[in-house]
Coordinates of C-alpha atoms in Angstrom, one line a residue:
M1 CA 0.0 0.1 0.1
E2 CA 2.8 2.2 1.1
V3 CA 4.3 1.9 -2.5
E4 CA 1.1 2.6 -4.2
A5 CA 0.8 5.9 -2.2
E6 CA 4.2 6.8 -3.1
K7 CA 3.8 6.3 -6.5
R8 CA 0.5 8.5 -6.6
D9 CA 2.1 11.4 -4.8
V10 CA 5.3 11.5 -7.4
N11 CA 2.8 11.5 -10.5
S12 CA -0.1 13.7 -9.1
V13 CA -0.8 16.9 -7.5
M14 CA -3.3 17.9 -4.8
S15 CA -5.6 20.6 -6.7
Q16 CA -8.4 22.7 -6.0
L17 CA -10.5 24.3 -8.9
V18 CA -11.6 27.9 -7.8
D19 CA -13.6 30.5 -9.9
P20 CA -12.0 34.3 -10.5
E21 CA -13.9 35.3 -7.2
G22 CA -12.3 32.8 -5.2
A23 CA -15.3 30.1 -4.6
T24 CA -14.1 26.6 -4.9
L25 CA -15.5 24.1 -7.6
G26 CA -15.9 20.5 -6.2
P27 CA -13.3 19.1 -3.3
P28 CA -9.6 19.3 -3.7
M29 CA -8.6 16.2 -5.8
Y30 CA -5.5 14.6 -7.0
L31 CA -4.7 15.2 -10.6
P32 CA -2.1 13.5 -12.7
Q33 CA 0.8 15.9 -13.4
D34 CA 0.2 15.4 -17.2
V35 CA -3.2 17.1 -17.0
G36 CA -3.3 20.2 -19.1
P37 CA -5.8 22.9 -20.0
Q38 CA -7.8 20.5 -22.4
Q39 CA -8.6 18.1 -19.5
L40 CA -9.1 20.9 -16.9
Q41 CA -11.4 22.2 -19.3
Q42 CA -13.5 19.1 -19.7
M43 CA -13.3 18.7 -16.0
V44 CA -14.8 22.1 -15.2
N45 CA -17.9 21.8 -18.0
K46 CA -18.4 18.4 -16.1
L47 CA -18.4 20.0 -12.5
L48 CA -20.6 22.9 -13.7
N49 CA -23.0 20.5 -15.5
N50 CA -22.8 22.8 -18.6
E51 CA -25.0 21.2 -21.1
E52 CA -23.2 23.5 -23.8
K53 CA -19.4 22.9 -23.4
L54 CA -17.7 26.3 -22.6
P55 CA -14.1 27.5 -23.4
Y56 CA -12.1 28.2 -20.3
T57 CA -8.5 29.4 -19.4
F58 CA -6.6 28.4 -16.4
Y59 CA -4.2 30.4 -14.0
I60 CA -1.9 29.4 -11.2
S61 CA -0.8 32.5 -9.3
D62 CA -2.2 35.0 -12.1
Q63 CA 0.1 33.1 -14.9
E64 CA -1.9 31.4 -17.5
L65 CA -1.4 27.6 -17.6
V66 CA -0.8 26.6 -21.4
V67 CA 1.5 23.5 -20.7
P68 CA 0.8 20.4 -18.6
L69 CA 0.8 20.8 -14.9
E70 CA 4.4 18.9 -14.9
S71 CA 6.0 21.3 -17.0
Y72 CA 4.5 24.4 -15.1
L73 CA 5.5 23.0 -11.7
Q74 CA 9.1 22.2 -12.7
K75 CA 9.8 25.6 -14.3
N76 CA 8.3 27.5 -11.6
K77 CA 9.7 25.3 -8.8
V78 CA 6.3 25.0 -7.3
S79 CA 6.0 22.6 -4.2
V80 CA 3.4 19.9 -4.5
E81 CA 3.2 19.6 -0.8
K82 CA 0.5 22.3 -0.6
V83 CA -2.9 22.3 -2.5
L84 CA -2.5 23.9 -5.8
S85 CA -5.2 26.7 -6.5
I86 CA -6.1 26.6 -10.3
V87 CA -8.3 29.2 -11.2
Y88 CA -10.7 28.8 -14.1
Q89 CA -11.8 31.7 -16.2
P90 CA -14.8 31.5 -18.7
Q91 CA -14.0 32.6 -22.2
A92 CA -16.3 34.2 -24.9
I93 CA -17.5 31.6 -27.1
F94 CA -17.3 33.9 -30.2
R95 CA -14.2 35.2 -31.3
I96 CA -13.3 38.9 -32.5
R97 CA -10.8 39.1 -35.6
P98 CA -8.1 41.7 -34.8
V99 CA -8.6 44.6 -37.4
N100 CA -5.6 45.2 -39.5
R101 CA -6.3 47.8 -42.1
C102 CA -7.9 51.3 -42.6
S103 CA -11.0 50.5 -44.7
A104 CA -12.0 54.2 -44.9
T105 CA -10.8 57.6 -44.1
I106 CA -13.7 59.8 -44.2
A107 CA -13.6 63.8 -44.2
G108 CA -16.4 65.7 -43.2
H109 CA -15.4 67.6 -39.8
S110 CA -13.7 70.9 -40.3
E111 CA -12.0 70.7 -36.8
A112 CA -10.3 68.0 -34.6
V113 CA -12.5 65.0 -33.8
L114 CA -12.9 64.8 -29.9
S115 CA -15.1 61.8 -29.5
V116 CA -16.2 58.5 -31.5
A117 CA -18.9 56.2 -30.3
F118 CA -20.7 53.3 -32.0
S119 CA -24.3 52.5 -31.2
P120 CA -25.2 49.7 -28.6
D121 CA -25.9 47.3 -31.6
G122 CA -22.8 48.6 -33.5
K123 CA -24.9 49.7 -36.6
Q124 CA -24.3 53.1 -36.2
L125 CA -21.5 55.6 -35.4
A126 CA -21.4 59.1 -34.2
S127 CA -18.5 61.6 -33.4
G128 CA -18.4 64.9 -31.7
S129 CA -15.9 67.6 -33.0
G130 CA -14.3 71.1 -32.4
D131 CA -16.2 72.1 -35.2
T132 CA -19.3 72.2 -33.0
S133 CA -20.9 69.5 -34.8
V134 CA -22.3 65.8 -34.3
R135 CA -22.0 63.8 -37.2
L136 CA -23.6 60.4 -37.9
W137 CA -21.9 57.9 -40.3
D138 CA -23.1 55.3 -42.6
L139 CA -21.0 52.2 -42.0
N140 CA -22.5 50.5 -45.1
T141 CA -21.2 53.0 -47.3
Q142 CA -18.6 54.5 -45.1
T143 CA -19.8 58.0 -45.8
P144 CA -21.3 60.8 -43.6
M145 CA -25.0 60.4 -43.0
F146 CA -26.2 63.4 -40.9
T147 CA -24.6 66.6 -39.9
C148 CA -26.1 67.5 -36.4
Q149 CA -25.9 71.2 -36.0
G150 CA -27.0 73.3 -33.0
H151 CA -24.2 73.5 -30.5
K152 CA -22.3 77.0 -29.9
N153 CA -19.0 75.4 -28.8
W154 CA -16.7 72.1 -29.2
V155 CA -18.7 69.1 -28.9
L156 CA -16.5 67.3 -26.1
S157 CA -18.8 64.2 -25.0
I158 CA -21.1 61.9 -26.7
A159 CA -23.4 59.1 -25.5
W160 CA -25.8 56.7 -27.1
S161 CA -28.6 55.4 -25.0
P162 CA -28.4 51.7 -24.4
D163 CA -31.7 51.2 -26.3
G164 CA -29.9 52.9 -29.4
K165 CA -33.0 55.4 -29.7
H166 CA -31.2 58.5 -28.6
L167 CA -27.8 60.2 -28.7
V168 CA -26.8 62.8 -26.6
S169 CA -24.0 65.3 -27.0
G170 CA -22.7 67.8 -24.4
S171 CA -20.5 71.0 -25.4
K172 CA -17.8 73.4 -23.9
A173 CA -20.7 75.8 -23.4
G174 CA -22.4 73.6 -21.1
E175 CA -25.5 72.8 -22.8
L176 CA -26.7 69.3 -23.9
Q177 CA -28.5 68.2 -27.0
C178 CA -30.5 65.0 -27.8
W179 CA -30.5 63.7 -31.0
D180 CA -32.7 61.2 -33.3
P181 CA -30.1 59.0 -34.9
L182 CA -32.4 58.0 -37.4
T183 CA -33.0 61.9 -38.9
G184 CA -30.0 63.4 -37.4
Q185 CA -32.5 66.1 -36.0
P186 CA -32.8 67.2 -32.6
S187 CA -35.1 66.0 -30.1
G188 CA -36.2 69.3 -28.7
N189 CA -34.4 72.3 -27.5
P190 CA -30.9 72.1 -25.9
L191 CA -31.0 71.1 -22.0
V192 CA -29.2 74.0 -20.2
G193 CA -28.4 74.2 -16.4
H194 CA -24.8 73.7 -16.3
K195 CA -22.6 76.7 -16.2
K196 CA -19.4 75.3 -17.3
W197 CA -18.2 72.6 -19.8
I198 CA -19.7 69.0 -20.0
T199 CA -16.9 66.5 -18.8
G200 CA -19.0 63.0 -19.0
I201 CA -22.6 61.5 -20.1
S202 CA -24.0 58.3 -18.8
W203 CA -27.2 56.8 -19.3
E204 CA -29.7 55.1 -16.9
P205 CA -29.5 51.1 -17.6
V206 CA -32.1 49.8 -19.9
H207 CA -32.6 46.8 -17.7
L208 CA -33.8 49.2 -15.0
S209 CA -36.0 51.5 -17.4
S210 CA -36.7 51.0 -20.7
P211 CA -37.5 52.7 -23.1
C212 CA -34.5 55.0 -22.1
R213 CA -35.4 58.2 -20.6
R214 CA -32.9 59.4 -18.1
F215 CA -29.2 60.0 -18.3
V216 CA -26.8 61.8 -16.1
S217 CA -24.0 64.7 -17.2
S218 CA -21.0 65.7 -15.2
S219 CA -19.8 69.3 -15.6
K220 CA -16.4 71.4 -14.8
D221 CA -19.2 73.5 -12.4
G222 CA -18.8 71.0 -9.9
D223 CA -22.4 69.4 -10.6
A224 CA -23.8 66.4 -11.8
R225 CA -27.4 66.6 -13.3
V226 CA -30.0 64.0 -14.2
W227 CA -32.2 64.7 -17.2
D228 CA -35.4 63.3 -18.7
I229 CA -35.6 63.4 -22.2
T230 CA -39.5 63.0 -22.3
L231 CA -40.0 65.8 -19.7
R232 CA -37.0 67.6 -21.5
R233 CA -35.7 69.1 -18.3
C234 CA -33.4 68.6 -15.3
V235 CA -34.9 66.1 -12.8
I236 CA -32.3 66.1 -10.2
C237 CA -29.0 68.0 -9.4
L238 CA -26.2 66.4 -7.9
S239 CA -24.4 68.9 -5.6
G240 CA -21.6 68.4 -3.3
H241 CA -18.3 68.3 -5.2
T242 CA -16.0 71.4 -4.1
L243 CA -14.4 71.2 -7.8
A244 CA -15.0 70.1 -11.0
V245 CA -16.8 66.6 -11.7
T246 CA -14.5 64.9 -14.4
C247 CA -16.6 61.6 -15.0
V248 CA -19.6 60.0 -14.1
K249 CA -21.1 56.5 -14.4
W250 CA -24.6 55.3 -14.2
G251 CA -24.4 51.9 -12.3
G252 CA -26.4 48.7 -12.7
D253 CA -27.5 48.8 -9.3
G254 CA -29.0 52.0 -10.1
V255 CA -26.7 54.4 -8.1
I256 CA -24.6 57.0 -9.8
Y257 CA -20.7 57.5 -9.4
T258 CA -19.1 60.9 -10.0
G259 CA -15.3 61.4 -9.8
S260 CA -14.2 64.9 -9.3
Q261 CA -11.1 67.0 -9.1
D262 CA -11.7 67.5 -5.2
C263 CA -10.0 64.1 -4.9
T264 CA -13.1 62.2 -4.1
I265 CA -15.7 59.9 -5.8
K266 CA -19.3 60.5 -4.6
V267 CA -22.1 57.8 -4.7
W268 CA -25.6 58.8 -5.3
E269 CA -29.1 57.5 -5.3
T270 CA -31.3 58.3 -8.0
S271 CA -35.0 59.0 -7.0
Q272 CA -34.1 62.1 -5.0
G273 CA -30.2 62.7 -5.7
K274 CA -29.1 61.9 -2.0
L275 CA -25.5 61.1 -1.4
I276 CA -24.9 57.6 -0.2
R277 CA -21.3 57.3 0.0
E278 CA -18.0 59.0 -0.3
L279 CA -15.0 57.1 -1.8
K280 CA -11.8 58.7 -0.6
G281 CA -8.1 57.8 -1.3
H282 CA -6.6 59.8 -4.2
G283 CA -4.3 62.4 -3.3
H284 CA -5.1 64.3 -6.7
W285 CA -7.8 64.9 -9.3
V286 CA -9.7 61.8 -10.2
N287 CA -9.7 61.7 -14.1
S288 CA -11.5 58.6 -15.2
L289 CA -14.0 55.8 -13.6
A290 CA -14.9 52.3 -14.9
L291 CA -17.4 49.9 -13.8
S292 CA -17.0 45.9 -14.2
T293 CA -20.8 46.0 -15.5
E294 CA -19.8 48.6 -18.1
Y295 CA -20.0 46.7 -21.3
V296 CA -23.3 45.1 -20.5
L297 CA -24.7 48.5 -19.2
R298 CA -23.5 50.0 -22.5
T299 CA -25.0 47.3 -24.9
G300 CA -28.3 46.5 -22.9
A301 CA -30.0 43.7 -24.8
F302 CA -27.7 43.9 -27.8
D303 CA -24.9 41.2 -28.1
H304 CA -22.8 40.0 -30.8
T305 CA -25.2 37.9 -32.5
G306 CA -26.9 41.0 -33.8
K307 CA -30.4 40.2 -32.6
Q308 CA -33.0 43.1 -33.0
Y309 CA -36.1 43.8 -30.4
S310 CA -39.7 44.6 -31.2
S311 CA -40.8 46.1 -27.8
S312 CA -38.8 48.0 -24.9
E313 CA -40.4 45.4 -22.4
E314 CA -38.5 42.5 -24.2
M315 CA -35.4 44.4 -24.3
K316 CA -35.5 45.3 -20.6
Q317 CA -35.8 41.7 -19.8
V318 CA -33.0 40.5 -21.9
A319 CA -31.0 43.4 -20.8
L320 CA -31.5 42.4 -17.0
E321 CA -30.7 38.6 -18.1
R322 CA -27.5 39.8 -19.5
Y323 CA -26.4 42.1 -16.5
K324 CA -27.4 39.5 -14.0
K325 CA -25.2 36.6 -16.0
M326 CA -22.3 38.9 -16.2
K327 CA -22.4 40.2 -12.7
A328 CA -23.2 36.8 -11.1
N329 CA -22.9 36.7 -7.2
A330 CA -20.0 39.3 -7.2
P331 CA -20.7 43.0 -6.2
E332 CA -20.1 45.7 -9.3
R333 CA -16.9 46.9 -9.1
L334 CA -15.3 50.3 -9.7
V335 CA -12.0 51.6 -10.8
S336 CA -10.7 55.0 -10.6
G337 CA -7.7 56.4 -12.3
S338 CA -6.2 59.9 -11.0
D339 CA -3.8 62.6 -11.9
D340 CA -1.6 61.3 -8.6
F341 CA -0.5 58.4 -11.1
T342 CA -2.3 55.7 -9.5
M343 CA -5.7 53.8 -9.2
F344 CA -8.0 52.4 -6.7
L345 CA -10.3 49.1 -7.0
W346 CA -13.5 49.7 -5.0
E347 CA -16.6 47.6 -4.3
P348 CA -18.7 50.7 -3.1
S349 CA -21.5 48.7 -2.3
V350 CA -19.6 46.6 0.3
S351 CA -17.2 49.2 1.8
K352 CA -16.2 52.9 1.3
H353 CA -12.7 51.7 1.6
P354 CA -10.8 50.8 -1.4
K355 CA -10.2 47.0 -2.1
T356 CA -6.7 47.6 -3.6
R357 CA -4.5 50.4 -4.6
M358 CA -2.9 49.9 -8.3
T359 CA 0.4 51.7 -8.6
G360 CA 3.1 51.4 -11.4
H361 CA 2.3 54.5 -13.8
Q362 CA 5.1 57.1 -14.0
Q363 CA 2.4 59.7 -15.2
L364 CA -1.1 60.7 -14.7
V365 CA -3.6 58.0 -15.5
N366 CA -6.1 59.2 -18.3
H367 CA -8.2 56.7 -18.8
V368 CA -9.5 53.3 -17.3
Y369 CA -11.5 50.5 -18.7
F370 CA -12.8 47.0 -17.6
S371 CA -12.9 44.1 -20.3
P372 CA -16.6 43.3 -21.2
D373 CA -16.4 40.1 -19.2
G374 CA -15.0 42.2 -16.1
Q375 CA -12.0 40.0 -15.6
W376 CA -9.6 42.6 -16.8
V377 CA -8.8 46.2 -16.2
A378 CA -6.8 48.6 -18.5
S379 CA -5.5 51.8 -17.9
A380 CA -3.8 54.6 -20.2
S381 CA -1.5 57.1 -19.2
F382 CA 0.5 60.1 -20.0
D383 CA 3.7 57.9 -19.4
K384 CA 3.4 56.3 -22.8
S385 CA 2.2 52.9 -21.5
V386 CA -1.2 50.8 -21.5
K387 CA -0.9 48.5 -18.3
L388 CA -3.1 45.5 -17.9
W389 CA -4.5 44.6 -14.3
N390 CA -6.5 41.6 -12.7
G391 CA -10.1 43.0 -12.5
I392 CA -11.2 41.2 -9.3
T393 CA -8.0 41.5 -7.3
G394 CA -6.3 44.6 -8.8
K395 CA -3.2 43.1 -9.3
F396 CA -0.6 44.1 -12.0
V397 CA -0.3 41.7 -14.9
A398 CA 1.4 43.1 -17.8
A399 CA 2.8 46.8 -19.2
F400 CA 2.2 47.2 -23.0
R401 CA 4.9 49.5 -24.3
G402 CA 5.1 50.7 -27.7
H403 CA 3.5 54.3 -28.1
V404 CA 5.9 57.0 -28.1
G405 CA 3.5 59.6 -26.7
P406 CA 0.9 59.9 -24.1
V407 CA -2.0 57.5 -24.6
Y408 CA -5.3 59.1 -24.5
Q409 CA -8.0 56.5 -24.7
I410 CA -8.3 52.7 -24.8
S411 CA -11.2 50.2 -26.0
W412 CA -11.9 46.6 -25.8
S413 CA -12.8 43.9 -28.4
A414 CA -16.2 42.3 -27.2
D415 CA -14.8 38.9 -26.8
S416 CA -12.3 40.6 -24.1
R417 CA -9.2 39.2 -26.0
L418 CA -7.8 42.3 -27.6
L419 CA -7.2 45.7 -26.2
L420 CA -7.2 48.8 -28.6
S421 CA -5.1 52.2 -27.7
G422 CA -5.0 55.7 -29.3
S423 CA -2.1 58.1 -28.7
K424 CA -0.6 61.6 -29.3
D425 CA 1.8 59.6 -31.4
S426 CA -0.8 59.3 -34.2
T427 CA -1.1 55.6 -34.1
L428 CA -3.6 53.2 -32.9
K429 CA -2.4 49.9 -31.3
I430 CA -3.9 46.4 -30.7
W431 CA -2.5 44.5 -28.1
D432 CA -3.2 40.6 -27.3
I433 CA -4.1 40.1 -23.9
R434 CA -3.3 36.3 -23.9
T435 CA 0.4 36.8 -25.2
K436 CA 0.8 40.2 -23.5
K437 CA 2.5 41.5 -26.8
L438 CA 1.6 44.0 -29.6
K439 CA -0.7 42.3 -32.2
Q440 CA -1.2 45.2 -34.9
D441 CA 0.3 48.6 -35.2
L442 CA -2.0 50.9 -37.0
P443 CA -0.4 54.2 -38.3
G444 CA -2.3 56.4 -40.7
H445 CA -3.5 59.4 -39.0
A446 CA -1.5 62.6 -39.6
D447 CA -1.6 63.8 -36.1
E448 CA -2.9 63.0 -32.2
V449 CA -5.4 60.2 -32.0
F450 CA -7.8 61.8 -29.4
A451 CA -10.6 59.1 -29.6
V452 CA -11.0 55.4 -30.2
D453 CA -13.9 52.8 -30.0
W454 CA -14.4 49.3 -31.1
S455 CA -17.8 48.5 -32.3
P456 CA -19.8 45.8 -29.9
D457 CA -20.4 43.6 -32.7
G458 CA -16.6 43.5 -33.1
E459 CA -16.3 44.1 -36.5
K460 CA -14.7 47.6 -36.9
V461 CA -12.8 50.1 -34.9
A462 CA -13.3 54.1 -35.3
S463 CA -10.8 56.6 -34.5
G464 CA -10.5 60.5 -34.9
G465 CA -8.3 63.1 -33.7
K466 CA -6.3 66.4 -34.5
D467 CA -6.3 65.7 -38.3
K468 CA -9.9 65.9 -38.4
V469 CA -10.7 62.8 -40.4
L470 CA -12.5 59.7 -39.0
K471 CA -11.0 56.6 -40.0
L472 CA -12.9 53.1 -40.0
W473 CA -10.7 50.0 -39.4
M474 CA -11.7 46.3 -40.5
G475 CA -10.2 42.8 -40.0

């Protein structure tokens, strides 16, 4: 018997499968050392009773397992005395092709392009510019469709409602305008109230309210305002920050998060606009906020299959299912990026204290963004790098270097496998999350790239910047 036990110990390792949140799957078990990702995938599907077999990747101490256990243990000199924790991470069942060529360069704006955004179903594209116009583009013919005139100053921010029926833009003069994307016409008069320029716009999630009616705007004037497009007025003013509000997000649980130059993040309830919580920790301006559920909030009921919906009720239902599935049993997570070069990971519904402080950037953090599956956080900085972090623990994973100027904006592919960045150096770059390397370099713009977006259907990328043209990129 003793010989048997000894033999088993040499060729097998006591392992425990855990999900990314740390919950165990099944009991600890002895696994033969020749087991690799393929066999582990079969085991996880079996243990979870998945009718449809799903793809998974496996991690040991934040490192992806791509070889049999034996090779990994030898290479990393891991002791087999302790139980080996193997994290399984579900992957998207569809795969997005990396874009590799510019399919169209479209002139139209007469000043810099400051923002670009695809509609939730990926079928339409909007841009905002320093020429005071918003433009809607026809993606089939790759030509300008509508020029939306009405703003008196630069269009700094644009946002589609998650049901795809409205587009809102905010300007440097502080007014907001709602547009009908089917006609390019304004829906009603400009929405006025802010005294300084608009810094961000975020819509109420469609799983909470359908059809979409309310959105929130943040401004340099220190306030955030909730607007109702049916009533065509401001219904709640969120006052309390002592300096400019730089960013705003409407969360899936129904609360609004605002980040400010006063170094705080405030959490508000949305029936009366009461302050629920204050998140403190940053030593300088908060520049950017990201939610772990952001992708499903942005796309609502739309996914990569391109299914369209006939009723707002059906849309609400599907959006709620998508939100619940994405969030699972974990709390909604928030990441903030700051001028103090650091980031914080928060779970605001659980605690007012940060879960992790994320350090490593050598300059201000300009933009933070969770991957669609919530497993990763990417950050863009003026230190010319893009960094990748674990979206659950906040641990540093990798630095993507290649840009030779500050990185302004980032965007994810729908399958969470690729990351796009746009920089002052006039290039876009696509990074491979698996290999942690540059996948595609996309030069072509004549000057700084201010805005990038990857369409939710995964098929195209849009970019805009100082050279006034809009570029579309395809696979």
